[in-house]
Short mmCIF file of C-alpha atoms in Angstrom, two decimals:
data_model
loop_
_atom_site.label_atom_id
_atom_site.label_comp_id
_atom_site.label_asym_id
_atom_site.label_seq_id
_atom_site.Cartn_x
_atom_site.Cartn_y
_atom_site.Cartn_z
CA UNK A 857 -13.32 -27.89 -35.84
CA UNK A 858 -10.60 -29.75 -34.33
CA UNK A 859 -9.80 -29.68 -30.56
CA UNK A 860 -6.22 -28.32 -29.58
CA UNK A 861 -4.77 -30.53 -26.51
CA UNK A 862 -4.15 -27.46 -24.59
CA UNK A 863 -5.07 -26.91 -21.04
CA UNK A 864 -6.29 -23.34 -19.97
CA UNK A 865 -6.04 -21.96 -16.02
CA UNK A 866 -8.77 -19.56 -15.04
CA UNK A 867 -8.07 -17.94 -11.59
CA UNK A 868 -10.21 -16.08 -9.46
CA UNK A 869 -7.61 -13.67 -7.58
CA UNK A 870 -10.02 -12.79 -4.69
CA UNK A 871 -10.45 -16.68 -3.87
CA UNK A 872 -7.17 -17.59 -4.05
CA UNK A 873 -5.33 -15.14 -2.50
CA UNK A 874 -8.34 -14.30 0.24
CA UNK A 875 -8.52 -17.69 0.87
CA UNK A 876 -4.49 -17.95 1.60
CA UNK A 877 -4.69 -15.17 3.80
CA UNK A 878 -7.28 -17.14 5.99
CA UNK A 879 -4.74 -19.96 5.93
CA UNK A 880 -1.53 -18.53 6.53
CA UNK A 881 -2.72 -14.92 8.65
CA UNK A 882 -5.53 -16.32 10.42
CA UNK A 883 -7.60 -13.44 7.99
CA UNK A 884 -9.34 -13.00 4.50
CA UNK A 885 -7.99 -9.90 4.01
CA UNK A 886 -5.13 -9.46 1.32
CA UNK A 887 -3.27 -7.13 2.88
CA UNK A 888 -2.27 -9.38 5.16
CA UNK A 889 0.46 -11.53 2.44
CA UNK A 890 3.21 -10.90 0.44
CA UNK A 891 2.65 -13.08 -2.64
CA UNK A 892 5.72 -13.31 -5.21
CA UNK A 893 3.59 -13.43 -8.31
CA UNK A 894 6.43 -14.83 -10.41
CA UNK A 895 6.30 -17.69 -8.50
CA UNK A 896 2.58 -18.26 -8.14
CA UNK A 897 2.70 -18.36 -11.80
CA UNK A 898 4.72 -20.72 -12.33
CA UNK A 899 3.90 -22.86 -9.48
CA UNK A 900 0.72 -22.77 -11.56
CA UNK A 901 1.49 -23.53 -14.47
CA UNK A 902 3.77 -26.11 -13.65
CA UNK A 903 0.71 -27.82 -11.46
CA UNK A 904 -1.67 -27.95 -14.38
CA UNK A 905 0.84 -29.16 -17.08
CA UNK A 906 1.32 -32.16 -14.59
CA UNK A 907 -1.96 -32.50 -13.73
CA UNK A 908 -3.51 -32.25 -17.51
CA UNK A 909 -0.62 -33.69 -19.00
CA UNK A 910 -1.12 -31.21 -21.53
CA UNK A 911 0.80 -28.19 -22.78
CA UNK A 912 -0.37 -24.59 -21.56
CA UNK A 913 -1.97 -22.32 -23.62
CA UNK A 914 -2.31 -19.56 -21.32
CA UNK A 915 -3.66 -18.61 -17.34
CA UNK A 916 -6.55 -15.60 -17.27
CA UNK A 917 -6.09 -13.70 -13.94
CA UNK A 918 -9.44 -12.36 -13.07
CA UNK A 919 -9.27 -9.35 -10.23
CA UNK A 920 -10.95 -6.61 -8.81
CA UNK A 921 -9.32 -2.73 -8.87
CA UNK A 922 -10.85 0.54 -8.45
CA UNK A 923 -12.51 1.83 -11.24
CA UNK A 924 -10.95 -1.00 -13.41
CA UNK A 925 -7.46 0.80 -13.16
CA UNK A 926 -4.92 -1.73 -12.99
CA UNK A 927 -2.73 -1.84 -9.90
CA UNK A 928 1.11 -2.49 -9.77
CA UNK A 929 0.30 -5.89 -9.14
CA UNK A 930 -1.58 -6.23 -12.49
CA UNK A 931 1.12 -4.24 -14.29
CA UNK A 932 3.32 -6.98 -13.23
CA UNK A 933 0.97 -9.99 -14.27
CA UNK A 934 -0.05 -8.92 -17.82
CA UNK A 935 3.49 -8.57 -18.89
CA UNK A 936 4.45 -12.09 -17.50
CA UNK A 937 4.58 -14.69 -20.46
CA UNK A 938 1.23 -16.61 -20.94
CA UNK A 939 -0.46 -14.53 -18.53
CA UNK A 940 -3.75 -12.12 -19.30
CA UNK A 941 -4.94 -10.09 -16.52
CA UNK A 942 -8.77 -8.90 -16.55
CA UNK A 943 -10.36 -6.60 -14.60
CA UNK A 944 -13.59 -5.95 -12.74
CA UNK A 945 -14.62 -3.18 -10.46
CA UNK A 946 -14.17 -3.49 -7.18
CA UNK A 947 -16.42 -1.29 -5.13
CA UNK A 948 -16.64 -0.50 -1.22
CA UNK A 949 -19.92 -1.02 0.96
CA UNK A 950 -20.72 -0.65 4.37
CA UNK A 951 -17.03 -0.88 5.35
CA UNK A 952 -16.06 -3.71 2.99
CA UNK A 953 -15.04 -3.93 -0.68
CA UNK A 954 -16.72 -6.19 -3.16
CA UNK A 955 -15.72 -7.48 -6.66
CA UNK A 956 -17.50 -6.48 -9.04
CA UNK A 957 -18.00 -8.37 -12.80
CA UNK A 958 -15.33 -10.85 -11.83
CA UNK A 959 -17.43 -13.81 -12.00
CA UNK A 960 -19.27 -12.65 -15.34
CA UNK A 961 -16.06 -12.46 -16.86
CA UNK A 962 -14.92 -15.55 -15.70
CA UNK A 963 -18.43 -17.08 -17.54
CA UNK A 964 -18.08 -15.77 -20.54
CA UNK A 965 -14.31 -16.71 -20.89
CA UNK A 966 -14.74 -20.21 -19.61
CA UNK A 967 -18.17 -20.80 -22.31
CA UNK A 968 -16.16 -18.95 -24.67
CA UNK A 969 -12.86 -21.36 -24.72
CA UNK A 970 -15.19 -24.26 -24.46
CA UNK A 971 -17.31 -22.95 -27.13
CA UNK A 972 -13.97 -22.29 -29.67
CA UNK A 973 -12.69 -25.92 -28.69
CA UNK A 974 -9.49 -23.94 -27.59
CA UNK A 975 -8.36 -26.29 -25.31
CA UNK A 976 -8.99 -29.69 -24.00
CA UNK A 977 -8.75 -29.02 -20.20
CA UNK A 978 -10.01 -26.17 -18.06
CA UNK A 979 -8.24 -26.02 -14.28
CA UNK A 980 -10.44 -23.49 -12.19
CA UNK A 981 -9.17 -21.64 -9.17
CA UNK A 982 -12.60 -20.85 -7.58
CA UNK A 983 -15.02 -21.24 -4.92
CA UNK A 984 -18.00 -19.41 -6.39
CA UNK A 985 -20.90 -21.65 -7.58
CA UNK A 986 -21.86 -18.53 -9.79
CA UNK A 987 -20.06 -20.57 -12.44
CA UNK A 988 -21.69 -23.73 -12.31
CA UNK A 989 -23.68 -22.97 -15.28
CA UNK A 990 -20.30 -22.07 -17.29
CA UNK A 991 -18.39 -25.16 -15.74
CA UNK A 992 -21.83 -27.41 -17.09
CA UNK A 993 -21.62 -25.58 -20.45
CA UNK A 994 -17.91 -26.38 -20.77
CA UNK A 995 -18.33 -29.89 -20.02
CA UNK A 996 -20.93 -30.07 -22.52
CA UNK A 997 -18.59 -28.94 -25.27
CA UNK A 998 -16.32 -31.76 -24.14
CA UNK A 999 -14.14 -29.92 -22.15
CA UNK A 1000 -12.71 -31.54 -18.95
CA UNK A 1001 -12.74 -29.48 -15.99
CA UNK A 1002 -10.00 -29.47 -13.05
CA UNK A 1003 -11.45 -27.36 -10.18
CA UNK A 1004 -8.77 -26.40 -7.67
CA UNK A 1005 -9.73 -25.55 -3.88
CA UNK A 1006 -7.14 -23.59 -1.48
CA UNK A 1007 -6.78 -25.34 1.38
CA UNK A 1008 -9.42 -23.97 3.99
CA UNK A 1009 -8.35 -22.67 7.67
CA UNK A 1010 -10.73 -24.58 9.00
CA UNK A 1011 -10.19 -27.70 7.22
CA UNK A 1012 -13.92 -27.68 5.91
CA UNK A 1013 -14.92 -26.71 2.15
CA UNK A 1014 -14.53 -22.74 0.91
CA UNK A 1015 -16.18 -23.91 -2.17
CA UNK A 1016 -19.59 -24.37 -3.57
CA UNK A 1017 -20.76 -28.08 -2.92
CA UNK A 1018 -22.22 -28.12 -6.16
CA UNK A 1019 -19.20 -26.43 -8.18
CA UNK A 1020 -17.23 -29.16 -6.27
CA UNK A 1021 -19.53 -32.01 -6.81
CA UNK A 1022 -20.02 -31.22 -10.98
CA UNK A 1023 -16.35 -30.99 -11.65
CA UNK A 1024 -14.20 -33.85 -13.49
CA UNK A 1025 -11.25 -33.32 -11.66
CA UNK A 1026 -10.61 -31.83 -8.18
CA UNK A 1027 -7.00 -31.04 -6.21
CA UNK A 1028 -6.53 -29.26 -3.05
CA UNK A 1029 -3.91 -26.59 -3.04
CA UNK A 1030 -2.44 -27.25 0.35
CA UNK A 1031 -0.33 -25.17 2.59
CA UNK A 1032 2.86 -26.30 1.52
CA UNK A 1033 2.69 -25.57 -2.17
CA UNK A 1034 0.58 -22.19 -1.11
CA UNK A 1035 3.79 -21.30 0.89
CA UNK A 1036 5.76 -21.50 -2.00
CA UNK A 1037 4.93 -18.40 -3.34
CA UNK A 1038 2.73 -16.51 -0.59
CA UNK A 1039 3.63 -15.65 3.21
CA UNK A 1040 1.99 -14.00 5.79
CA UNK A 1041 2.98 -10.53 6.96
CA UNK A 1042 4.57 -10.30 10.73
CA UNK A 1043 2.65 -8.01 12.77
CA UNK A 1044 4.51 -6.95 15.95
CA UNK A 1045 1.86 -4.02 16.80
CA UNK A 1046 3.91 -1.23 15.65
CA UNK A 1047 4.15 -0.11 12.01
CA UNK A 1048 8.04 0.49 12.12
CA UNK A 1049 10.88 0.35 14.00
CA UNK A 1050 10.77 3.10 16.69
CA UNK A 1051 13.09 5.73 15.68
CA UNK A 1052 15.64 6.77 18.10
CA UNK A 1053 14.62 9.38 20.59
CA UNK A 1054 15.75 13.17 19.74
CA UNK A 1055 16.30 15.16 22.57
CA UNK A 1056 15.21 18.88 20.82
CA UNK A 1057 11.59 17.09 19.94
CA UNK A 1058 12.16 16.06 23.74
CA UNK A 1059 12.64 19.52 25.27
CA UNK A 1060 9.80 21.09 23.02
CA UNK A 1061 7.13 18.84 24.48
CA UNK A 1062 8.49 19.41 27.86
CA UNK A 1063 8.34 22.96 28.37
CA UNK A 1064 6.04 24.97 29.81
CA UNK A 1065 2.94 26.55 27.75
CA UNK A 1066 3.07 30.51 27.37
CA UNK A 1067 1.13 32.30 29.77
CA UNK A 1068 -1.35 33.73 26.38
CA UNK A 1069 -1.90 30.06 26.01
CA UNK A 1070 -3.14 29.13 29.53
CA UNK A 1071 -4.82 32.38 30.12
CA UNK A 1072 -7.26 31.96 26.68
CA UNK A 1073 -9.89 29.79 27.88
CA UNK A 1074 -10.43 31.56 31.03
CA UNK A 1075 -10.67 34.78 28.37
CA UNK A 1076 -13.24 33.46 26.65
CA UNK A 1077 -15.12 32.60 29.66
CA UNK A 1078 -14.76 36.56 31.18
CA UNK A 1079 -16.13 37.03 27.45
CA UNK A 1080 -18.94 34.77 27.64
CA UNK A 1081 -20.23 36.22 31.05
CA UNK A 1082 -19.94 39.63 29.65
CA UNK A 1083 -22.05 39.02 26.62
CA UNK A 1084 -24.24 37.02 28.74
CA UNK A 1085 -24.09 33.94 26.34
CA UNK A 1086 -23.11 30.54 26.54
CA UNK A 1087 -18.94 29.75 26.56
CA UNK A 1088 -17.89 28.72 23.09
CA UNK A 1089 -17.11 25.02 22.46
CA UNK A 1090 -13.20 24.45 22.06
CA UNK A 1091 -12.16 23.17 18.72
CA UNK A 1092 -12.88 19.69 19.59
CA UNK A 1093 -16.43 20.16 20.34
CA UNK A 1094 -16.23 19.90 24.27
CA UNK A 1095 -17.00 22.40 26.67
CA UNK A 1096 -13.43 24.43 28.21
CA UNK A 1097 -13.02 23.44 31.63
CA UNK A 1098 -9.78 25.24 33.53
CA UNK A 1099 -6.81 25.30 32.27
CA UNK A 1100 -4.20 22.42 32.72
CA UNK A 1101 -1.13 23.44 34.57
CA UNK A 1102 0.55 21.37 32.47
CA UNK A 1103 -0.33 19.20 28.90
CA UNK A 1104 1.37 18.67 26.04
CA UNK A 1105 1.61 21.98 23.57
CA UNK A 1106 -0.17 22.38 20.18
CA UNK A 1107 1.49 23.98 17.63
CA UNK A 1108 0.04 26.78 18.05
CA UNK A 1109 0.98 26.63 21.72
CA UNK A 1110 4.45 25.95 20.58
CA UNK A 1111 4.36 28.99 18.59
CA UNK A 1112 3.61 31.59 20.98
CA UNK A 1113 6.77 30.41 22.90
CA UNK A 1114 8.72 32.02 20.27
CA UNK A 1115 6.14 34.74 19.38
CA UNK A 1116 6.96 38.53 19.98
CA UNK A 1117 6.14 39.37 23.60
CA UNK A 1118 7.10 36.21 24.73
CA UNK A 1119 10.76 37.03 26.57
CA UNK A 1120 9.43 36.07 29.63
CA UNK A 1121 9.30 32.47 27.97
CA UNK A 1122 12.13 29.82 29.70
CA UNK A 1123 11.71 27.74 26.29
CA UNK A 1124 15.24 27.43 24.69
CA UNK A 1125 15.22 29.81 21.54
CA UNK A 1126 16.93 27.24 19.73
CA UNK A 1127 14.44 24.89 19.80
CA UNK A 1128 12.59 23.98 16.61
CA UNK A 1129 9.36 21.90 16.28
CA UNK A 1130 9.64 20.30 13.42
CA UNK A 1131 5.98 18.01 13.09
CA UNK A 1132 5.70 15.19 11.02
CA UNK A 1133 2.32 16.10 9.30
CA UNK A 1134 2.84 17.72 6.06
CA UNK A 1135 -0.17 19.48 7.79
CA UNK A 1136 1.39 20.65 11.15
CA UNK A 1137 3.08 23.61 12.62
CA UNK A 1138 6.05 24.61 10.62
CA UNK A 1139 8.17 27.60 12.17
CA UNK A 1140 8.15 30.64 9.52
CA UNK A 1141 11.56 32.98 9.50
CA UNK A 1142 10.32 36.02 10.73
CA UNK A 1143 6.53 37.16 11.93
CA UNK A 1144 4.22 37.22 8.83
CA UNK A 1145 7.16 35.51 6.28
CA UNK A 1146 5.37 33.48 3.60
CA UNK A 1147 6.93 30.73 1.99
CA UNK A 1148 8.86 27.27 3.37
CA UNK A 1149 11.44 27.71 5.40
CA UNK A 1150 15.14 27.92 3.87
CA UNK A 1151 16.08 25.27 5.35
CA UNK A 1152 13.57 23.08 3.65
CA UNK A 1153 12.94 25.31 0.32
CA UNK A 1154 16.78 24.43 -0.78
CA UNK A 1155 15.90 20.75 -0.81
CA UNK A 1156 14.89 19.54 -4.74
CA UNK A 1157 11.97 16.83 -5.30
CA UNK A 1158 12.85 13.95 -6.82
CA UNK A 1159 10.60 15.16 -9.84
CA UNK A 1160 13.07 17.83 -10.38
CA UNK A 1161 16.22 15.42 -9.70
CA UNK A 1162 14.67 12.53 -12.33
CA UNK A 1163 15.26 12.75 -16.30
CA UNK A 1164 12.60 11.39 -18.60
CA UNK A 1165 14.90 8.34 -18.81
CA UNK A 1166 15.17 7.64 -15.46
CA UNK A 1167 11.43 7.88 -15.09
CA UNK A 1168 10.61 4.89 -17.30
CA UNK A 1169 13.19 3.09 -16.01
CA UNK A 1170 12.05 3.50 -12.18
CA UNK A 1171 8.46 2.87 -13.79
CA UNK A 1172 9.86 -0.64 -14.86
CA UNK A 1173 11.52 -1.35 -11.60
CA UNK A 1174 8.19 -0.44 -10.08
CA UNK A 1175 6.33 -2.86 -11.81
CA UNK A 1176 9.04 -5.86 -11.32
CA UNK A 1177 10.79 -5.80 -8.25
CA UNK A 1178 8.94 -3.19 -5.54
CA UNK A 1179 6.46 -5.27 -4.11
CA UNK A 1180 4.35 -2.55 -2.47
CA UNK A 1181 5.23 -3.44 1.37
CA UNK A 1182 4.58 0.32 2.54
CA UNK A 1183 7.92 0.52 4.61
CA UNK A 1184 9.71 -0.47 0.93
CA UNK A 1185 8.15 1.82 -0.90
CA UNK A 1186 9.53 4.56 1.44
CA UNK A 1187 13.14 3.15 0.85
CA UNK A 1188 12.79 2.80 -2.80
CA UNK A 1189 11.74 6.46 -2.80
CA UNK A 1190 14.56 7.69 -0.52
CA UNK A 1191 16.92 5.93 -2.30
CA UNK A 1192 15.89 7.11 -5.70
CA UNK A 1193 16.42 10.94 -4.37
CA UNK A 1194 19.23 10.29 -2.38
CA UNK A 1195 21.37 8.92 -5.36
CA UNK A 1196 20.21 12.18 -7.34
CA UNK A 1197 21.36 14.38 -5.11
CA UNK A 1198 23.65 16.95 -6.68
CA UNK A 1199 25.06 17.47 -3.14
CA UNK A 1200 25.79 15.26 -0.52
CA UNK A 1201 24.83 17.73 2.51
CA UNK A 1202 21.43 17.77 1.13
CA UNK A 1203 21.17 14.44 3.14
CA UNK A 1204 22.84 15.80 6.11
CA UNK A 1205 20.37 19.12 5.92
CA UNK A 1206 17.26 16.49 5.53
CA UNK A 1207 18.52 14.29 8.62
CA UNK A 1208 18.70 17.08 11.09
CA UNK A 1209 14.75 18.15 10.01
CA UNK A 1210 13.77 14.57 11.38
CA UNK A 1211 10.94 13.77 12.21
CA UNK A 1212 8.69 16.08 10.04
CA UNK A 1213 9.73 15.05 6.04
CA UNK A 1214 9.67 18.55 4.10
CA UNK A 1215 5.80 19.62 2.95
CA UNK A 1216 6.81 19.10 -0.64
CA UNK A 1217 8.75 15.75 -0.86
CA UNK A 1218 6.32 14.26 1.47
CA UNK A 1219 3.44 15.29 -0.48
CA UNK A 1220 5.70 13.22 -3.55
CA UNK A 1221 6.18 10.67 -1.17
CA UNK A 1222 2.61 9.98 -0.69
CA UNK A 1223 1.65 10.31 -4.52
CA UNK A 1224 4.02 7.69 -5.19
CA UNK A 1225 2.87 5.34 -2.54
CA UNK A 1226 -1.02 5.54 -3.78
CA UNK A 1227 0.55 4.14 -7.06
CA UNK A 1228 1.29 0.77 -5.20
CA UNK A 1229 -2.32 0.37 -3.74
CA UNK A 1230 -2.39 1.78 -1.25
CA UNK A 1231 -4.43 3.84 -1.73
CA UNK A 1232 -7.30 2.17 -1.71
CA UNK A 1233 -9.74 3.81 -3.80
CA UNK A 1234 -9.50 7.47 -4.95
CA UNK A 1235 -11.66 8.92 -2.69
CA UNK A 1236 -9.71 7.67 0.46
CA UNK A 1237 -6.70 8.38 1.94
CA UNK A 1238 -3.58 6.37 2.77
CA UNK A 1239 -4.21 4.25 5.85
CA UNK A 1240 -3.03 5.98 8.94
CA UNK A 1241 -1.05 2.72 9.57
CA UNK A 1242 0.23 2.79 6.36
CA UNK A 1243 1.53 6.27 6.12
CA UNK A 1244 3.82 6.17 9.23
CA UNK A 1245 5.19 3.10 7.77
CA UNK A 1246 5.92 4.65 4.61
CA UNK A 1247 7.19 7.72 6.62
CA UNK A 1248 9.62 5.31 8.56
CA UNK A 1249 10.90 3.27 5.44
CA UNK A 1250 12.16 7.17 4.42
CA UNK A 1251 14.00 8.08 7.23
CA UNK A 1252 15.50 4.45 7.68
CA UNK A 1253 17.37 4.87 4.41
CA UNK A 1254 18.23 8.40 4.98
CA UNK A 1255 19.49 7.21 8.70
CA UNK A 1256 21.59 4.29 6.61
CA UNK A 1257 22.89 7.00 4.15
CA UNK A 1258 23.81 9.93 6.87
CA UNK A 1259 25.45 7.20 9.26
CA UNK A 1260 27.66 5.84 6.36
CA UNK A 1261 29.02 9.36 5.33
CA UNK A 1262 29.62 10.20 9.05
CA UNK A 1263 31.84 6.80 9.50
CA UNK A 1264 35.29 7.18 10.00
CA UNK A 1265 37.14 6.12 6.81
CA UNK A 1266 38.63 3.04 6.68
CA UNK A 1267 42.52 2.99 7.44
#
């Protein structure tokens, strides 16, 4: 069988791009870059060409995901031209997660190309001496093998010696070329911008607690001495010492300063606490109602707003132009359901809610964000982090869109 003079790139995702975290964020950990993948493949192909002088037949993209289900990063990969995507496990462990199969694959790819006589070069992006026996193998089928190192932090080797020592060829991907297609996030210590302050949120957590709310611990305790037991643990599992003259109100504090019986109460009755947990107190119209609020029950999903059309399209955008930054993905989503809107004060209604984003679109929100990764495995939740980010990307658009159609027109 005749040997094609085609050059092959095999690239082991979790090297490369852990190992330009550690050079550009000071980190190993992914989350940590923005990496345009367009670029990076092309940047790579255009490298090996050169270096092989030899046309490419194609560059395998070994990664990790959860349960083998491919993430929005993959979905963009595998429909690149030239580019095949596979996929190991990757699997979490005291803390950390862990590739799974990724080198296997890798083996049996690399022995399998060499074996075919499919090519005539083989660059490898890798640090893992796991493959030394499939780099020897390939060389024995008279394959030449480029190995290609990211440049380490530390300026010493984040490769095997004797991967590095058996190969034909050997470049160092430095930090300029690395830059070309991969940057490090800026973390200023807050998620988001801080929103501006709103002065009903403001008067909430300044007012007094009812006197049914200051009076219950010291309840409990008459209660306790009566039934000659122990005092009962407060919900956070300490012991109830006196009541504060003053703290900041739960919501079910918060609640009793509107509650029947209450008159004596100096709280403002037009005050509304409107939390931003999906999870939080949420003032019902009327003692025992059931159901959202109207204020917040007229307000359509963006399920409801989006045609079967629209949905693949906003699939495709997904997968080639929303690169998963969590304060994006809350503008992409706001955006979307902002232009579907079948009336313009539903935006005005929505702003005046802020900070808490109604139980039902934030619940979409979230769903949609787990799509981009990150969620990180389906038995974990969005990263607290995360979620206020995504939270604040939402009500930066809707700020953007209520301030425009408040601006006086023109003249």
């Amino acid at each position: 069988m005749e040997r094609v003079d085609r050059c092959v790139v095999l690239v082991d995702a979790g090297y490369l791009l852990g190992a330009a975290a550690s050079l550009l964020a000071g980190e190993p950990a992914r989350s940590r870059i923005t990496v345009d993948h367009a670029a990076l493949i092309q940047g790579l192909r255009e490298l090996a060409e050169a270096d092989t002088e030899r046309p490419l037949l194609r560059i395998y993209w070994f990664d990790g995901a959860p349960d083998r289900v491919p993430q929005p990063e993959h979905r963009r990969l595998r429909v690149m031209p030239r580019v095949t995507v596979r996929l190991g496990a990757l699997t979490r462990s005291d803390g950390r997660w862990a590739q799974k199969g990724v080198d296997a694959a890798m083996h049996a790819e690399l022995t399998e190309l060499a074996r075919n006589r499919a090519c005539s070069d083989v660059v490898l992006v890798t640090g893992d001496g796991d493959l030394l026996p499939g780099l020897m193998s390939a060389k024995e089928h008279g394959v030449a093998v480029h190995l290609w190192a990211v440049q380490a932090a530390d300026g010493d080797y984040n490769q095997s010696e004797d991967l590095v020592a058996e190969a034909d060829e050997r470049r160092v991907l430095d930090r300029a070329w690395i830059t070309g297609a991969v940057r490090a996030k800026e973390f200023t210590g807050i998620c988001a911008p801080s929103p501006a302050p709103r002065p009903e949120i403001a008067a909430i957590l300044s007012a007094p607690l009812p006197e049914s709310a200051l009076a219950a611990p010291q309840e409990r305790a008459a209660d306790a001495a009566r039934n000659g037991s122990q005092p009962t643990p407060s919900d956070n599992g300490s012991e109830p010492g006196p009541p504060a003259a003053k703290g900041v109100p739960t919501p079910k504090d918060l609640a009793g300063l509107r509650g029947p019986g209450q008159n004596s109460s100096p709280h403002p009755t037009s005050a509304t606490l409107r939390w931003s947990s999906d999870k939080g107190w949420v003032e019902r119209p009327g003692a025992g109602a059931v159901g959202e609020p109207p204020e917040t029950a007229s307000l359509p999903t963006l399920a409801q707003l989006t045609s079967a059309e629209q949905r693949w399209a906003d699939r495709e955008e997904d997968i080639t132009t929303v690169g998963g930054d969590p304060f994006e993905v809350g503008q992409v989503f706001a955006r979307r359901w902002m232009e579907r809107l079948p009336e313009a004060g539903h935006v005005q209604k929505l702003s005046t809610m802020y900070p808490r984003i109604p139980h039902r679109i934030d619940g979409e929100l979230l769903r949609y964000a787990a799509r981009f990764g990150l969620l990180a495995h389906k038995d974990d939740q969005i990263d607290e982090h995360d979620r206020y980010a995504i939270r604040a990307g939402f009500w930066r658009e809707i700020d953007v869109r209520a301030a425009a159609e408040h601006a006086p027109a023109a003249e």
